[in-house]
One Martini backbone bead per residue (centre of mass of N, CA, C, O) as a GRO file, in nm:
protein
  114
    1VAL     BB    1   0.057   0.063  -0.020
    2THR     BB    2   0.293   0.264  -0.002
    3TYR     BB    3   0.380   0.251  -0.300
    4ASN     BB    4   0.105   0.342  -0.416
    5THR     BB    5   0.114   0.620  -0.284
    6ILE     BB    6   0.361   0.720  -0.433
    7LEU     BB    7   0.251   0.680  -0.719
    8ASN     BB    8   0.008   0.865  -0.686
    9ALA     BB    9   0.167   1.121  -0.630
   10TRP     BB   10   0.324   1.124  -0.901
   11SER     BB   11   0.061   1.132  -1.081
   12LYS     BB   12  -0.011   1.436  -0.957
   13SER     BB   13   0.237   1.559  -1.053
   14LYS     BB   14   0.392   1.856  -1.222
   15LEU     BB   15   0.667   1.767  -1.229
   16PRO     BB   16   0.942   1.717  -1.374
   17GLY     BB   17   0.984   1.362  -1.391
   18SER     BB   18   0.749   1.206  -1.243
   19ALA     BB   19   0.709   0.962  -1.430
   20ALA     BB   20   0.996   0.847  -1.401
   21ARG     BB   21   0.979   0.806  -1.096
   22ALA     BB   22   0.744   0.611  -1.101
   23GLN     BB   23   0.887   0.404  -1.280
   24ASN     BB   24   1.116   0.340  -1.079
   25VAL     BB   25   0.936   0.223  -0.860
   26LEU     BB   26   0.809   0.000  -1.029
   27ASP     BB   27   1.072  -0.142  -1.106
   28TYR     BB   28   1.144  -0.215  -0.818
   29MET     BB   29   0.894  -0.388  -0.761
   30ILE     BB   30   0.944  -0.596  -0.986
   31LYS     BB   31   1.245  -0.682  -0.891
   32SER     BB   32   1.143  -0.766  -0.642
   33GLU     BB   33   1.119  -1.053  -0.411
   34LYS     BB   34   0.897  -0.915  -0.253
   35GLU     BB   35   0.567  -0.969  -0.204
   36ALA     BB   36   0.483  -0.700  -0.049
   37ILE     BB   37   0.591  -0.520  -0.328
   38ALA     BB   38   0.418  -0.614  -0.537
   39PRO     BB   39   0.263  -0.538  -0.805
   40ASP     BB   40  -0.032  -0.395  -0.934
   41VAL     BB   41  -0.275  -0.248  -1.115
   42ILE     BB   42  -0.249   0.016  -0.953
   43SER     BB   43   0.044   0.069  -1.008
   44PHE     BB   44   0.019   0.085  -1.315
   45ALA     BB   45  -0.203   0.306  -1.329
   46SER     BB   46  -0.035   0.532  -1.199
   47VAL     BB   47   0.188   0.536  -1.416
   48LEU     BB   48   0.011   0.580  -1.658
   49ASP     BB   49  -0.099   0.850  -1.555
   50ALA     BB   50   0.168   0.998  -1.537
   51TRP     BB   51   0.234   0.980  -1.839
   52ALA     BB   52  -0.031   1.101  -1.955
   53LYS     BB   53   0.016   1.388  -1.788
   54SER     BB   54   0.260   1.442  -1.923
   55LYS     BB   55   0.530   1.622  -2.122
   56GLU     BB   56   0.649   1.384  -2.249
   57PRO     BB   57   0.800   1.224  -2.477
   58ASN     BB   58   0.654   0.934  -2.584
   59LYS     BB   59   0.406   0.855  -2.391
   60GLY     BB   60   0.250   0.651  -2.560
   61ALA     BB   61   0.476   0.437  -2.576
   62MET     BB   62   0.518   0.402  -2.274
   63CYS     BB   63   0.230   0.300  -2.217
   64ARG     BB   64   0.231   0.059  -2.404
   65ASP     BB   65   0.470  -0.087  -2.273
   66LEU     BB   66   0.339  -0.107  -1.992
   67LEU     BB   67   0.093  -0.270  -2.078
   68ASP     BB   68   0.252  -0.509  -2.187
   69GLN     BB   69   0.382  -0.580  -1.917
   70LEU     BB   70   0.122  -0.637  -1.767
   71LEU     BB   71   0.019  -0.863  -1.955
   72GLU     BB   72   0.260  -1.052  -1.914
   73MET     BB   73   0.233  -1.084  -1.607
   74TYR     BB   74  -0.053  -1.194  -1.608
   75LYS     BB   75  -0.001  -1.444  -1.788
   76ALA     BB   76   0.233  -1.568  -1.609
   77THR     BB   77   0.068  -1.555  -1.312
   78LYS     BB   78  -0.254  -1.513  -1.278
   79ARG     BB   79  -0.299  -1.257  -1.127
   80HIS     BB   80  -0.575  -1.082  -1.038
   81ASP     BB   81  -0.416  -0.803  -0.954
   82LEU     BB   82  -0.319  -0.781  -1.286
   83GLN     BB   83  -0.575  -0.715  -1.418
   84PRO     BB   84  -0.688  -0.537  -1.648
   85THR     BB   85  -0.850  -0.229  -1.697
   86PRO     BB   86  -1.015   0.027  -1.830
   87TYR     BB   87  -0.819   0.235  -1.707
   88THR     BB   88  -0.558   0.137  -1.843
   89TYR     BB   89  -0.654   0.182  -2.134
   90ASN     BB   90  -0.730   0.486  -2.105
   91ALA     BB   91  -0.446   0.590  -2.041
   92VAL     BB   92  -0.330   0.524  -2.317
   93LEU     BB   93  -0.526   0.692  -2.484
   94ASN     BB   94  -0.458   0.963  -2.350
   95ALA     BB   95  -0.162   0.971  -2.426
   96CYS     BB   96  -0.213   0.969  -2.730
   97ALA     BB   97  -0.400   1.214  -2.755
   98PHE     BB   98  -0.186   1.417  -2.602
   99SER     BB   99   0.062   1.383  -2.801
  100ALA     BB  100  -0.042   1.590  -3.026
  101MET     BB  101   0.044   1.813  -2.831
  102GLY     BB  102   0.333   1.971  -2.903
  103THR     BB  103   0.450   1.786  -3.135
  104THR     BB  104   0.575   1.599  -3.352
  105MET     BB  105   0.489   1.430  -3.628
  106ASP     BB  106   0.610   1.160  -3.540
  107GLU     BB  107   0.464   1.143  -3.266
  108GLN     BB  108   0.179   1.157  -3.380
  109ARG     BB  109   0.194   0.901  -3.553
  110GLU     BB  110   0.267   0.707  -3.326
  111ALA     BB  111   0.010   0.754  -3.156
  112LEU     BB  112  -0.186   0.647  -3.380
  113GLU     BB  113  -0.058   0.352  -3.400
  114ILE     BB  114  -0.130   0.258  -3.102
   0.00000   0.00000   0.00000
Protein backbone atom coordinates (compact mmCIF):
# COMPACT_ATOMS: atom_id res chain seq x y z
CA VAL A 1 0.00 0.00 0.00
CA THR A 2 2.83 2.42 0.81
CA TYR A 3 4.42 2.03 -2.62
CA ASN A 4 1.06 2.58 -4.32
CA THR A 5 0.64 5.75 -2.28
CA ILE A 6 3.99 7.00 -3.55
CA LEU A 7 3.03 6.10 -7.13
CA ASN A 8 -0.30 7.87 -6.74
CA ALA A 9 1.45 11.00 -5.49
CA TRP A 10 3.85 10.99 -8.45
CA SER A 11 0.91 10.53 -10.82
CA LYS A 12 -0.65 13.73 -9.48
CA SER A 13 2.58 15.73 -9.51
CA LYS A 14 3.10 18.38 -12.15
CA LEU A 15 6.86 18.44 -11.60
CA PRO A 16 9.05 17.63 -14.61
CA GLY A 17 10.28 14.06 -14.42
CA SER A 18 7.52 12.85 -12.10
CA ALA A 19 6.43 10.13 -14.55
CA ALA A 20 9.99 8.84 -14.80
CA ARG A 21 10.25 8.80 -11.01
CA ALA A 22 7.01 6.84 -10.76
CA GLN A 23 8.38 4.45 -13.39
CA ASN A 24 11.55 3.96 -11.32
CA VAL A 25 9.50 3.04 -8.25
CA LEU A 26 7.43 0.57 -10.28
CA ASP A 27 10.59 -0.95 -11.79
CA TYR A 28 11.95 -1.44 -8.27
CA MET A 29 8.70 -3.13 -7.22
CA ILE A 30 8.83 -5.45 -10.23
CA LYS A 31 12.47 -6.42 -9.65
CA SER A 32 12.03 -6.94 -5.92
CA GLU A 33 11.67 -10.51 -4.80
CA LYS A 34 9.62 -9.45 -1.79
CA GLU A 35 6.01 -10.44 -2.24
CA ALA A 36 4.90 -7.62 0.06
CA ILE A 37 5.93 -4.98 -2.48
CA ALA A 38 4.95 -6.79 -5.66
CA PRO A 39 3.06 -4.42 -7.94
CA ASP A 40 -0.61 -4.82 -8.75
CA VAL A 41 -2.86 -3.29 -11.39
CA ILE A 42 -3.24 -0.18 -9.22
CA SER A 43 0.54 0.29 -9.29
CA PHE A 44 0.57 0.08 -13.06
CA ALA A 45 -2.48 2.33 -13.41
CA SER A 46 -0.83 5.04 -11.31
CA VAL A 47 2.29 5.00 -13.47
CA LEU A 48 0.22 4.93 -16.66
CA ASP A 49 -1.65 7.96 -15.36
CA ALA A 50 1.61 9.73 -14.53
CA TRP A 51 2.90 9.20 -18.09
CA ALA A 52 -0.44 10.16 -19.64
CA LYS A 53 -0.55 13.46 -17.73
CA SER A 54 3.12 14.26 -18.30
CA LYS A 55 4.56 16.54 -20.94
CA GLU A 56 7.24 13.99 -21.77
CA PRO A 57 7.93 13.10 -25.40
CA ASN A 58 6.83 9.65 -26.57
CA LYS A 59 4.48 9.22 -23.61
CA GLY A 60 2.07 7.25 -25.79
CA ALA A 61 4.76 4.69 -26.56
CA MET A 62 5.84 4.58 -22.92
CA CYS A 63 2.26 3.82 -21.87
CA ARG A 64 1.86 1.16 -24.54
CA ASP A 65 5.09 -0.53 -23.43
CA LEU A 66 3.95 -0.42 -19.82
CA LEU A 67 0.56 -1.90 -20.71
CA ASP A 68 2.34 -4.67 -22.62
CA GLN A 69 4.48 -5.36 -19.55
CA LEU A 70 1.37 -5.55 -17.37
CA LEU A 71 -0.29 -7.95 -19.81
CA GLU A 72 2.81 -10.16 -19.91
CA MET A 73 3.01 -10.28 -16.12
CA TYR A 74 -0.69 -11.10 -15.87
CA LYS A 75 -0.42 -13.91 -18.42
CA ALA A 76 2.70 -15.33 -16.78
CA THR A 77 1.45 -15.25 -13.20
CA LYS A 78 -2.36 -15.37 -13.58
CA ARG A 79 -2.50 -13.11 -10.53
CA HIS A 80 -5.99 -11.64 -10.35
CA ASP A 81 -4.64 -8.37 -8.95
CA LEU A 82 -2.69 -7.84 -12.19
CA GLN A 83 -5.68 -8.13 -14.52
CA PRO A 84 -5.92 -4.95 -16.62
CA THR A 85 -8.99 -2.80 -16.15
CA PRO A 86 -10.76 -0.31 -18.42
CA TYR A 87 -8.87 2.40 -16.53
CA THR A 88 -5.50 1.02 -17.63
CA TYR A 89 -6.57 0.95 -21.27
CA ASN A 90 -8.05 4.45 -21.03
CA ALA A 91 -4.80 5.80 -19.61
CA VAL A 92 -2.97 4.56 -22.71
CA LEU A 93 -5.59 6.13 -24.96
CA ASN A 94 -5.32 9.43 -23.09
CA ALA A 95 -1.55 9.42 -23.43
CA CYS A 96 -1.86 8.86 -27.17
CA ALA A 97 -4.58 11.49 -27.57
CA PHE A 98 -2.64 14.15 -25.75
CA SER A 99 0.66 13.21 -27.43
CA ALA A 100 -0.60 15.11 -30.45
CA MET A 101 -0.49 18.41 -28.61
CA GLY A 102 2.77 20.31 -29.05
CA THR A 103 4.82 17.42 -30.41
CA THR A 104 6.60 16.65 -33.64
CA MET A 105 4.80 15.10 -36.59
CA ASP A 106 6.69 11.85 -36.01
CA GLU A 107 5.44 11.64 -32.42
CA GLN A 108 1.91 12.41 -33.55
CA ARG A 109 2.05 9.62 -36.15
CA GLU A 110 3.47 7.20 -33.61
CA ALA A 111 0.68 8.03 -31.14
CA LEU A 112 -1.93 7.32 -33.80
CA GLU A 113 -0.35 3.98 -34.66
CA ILE A 114 -0.49 2.79 -31.06
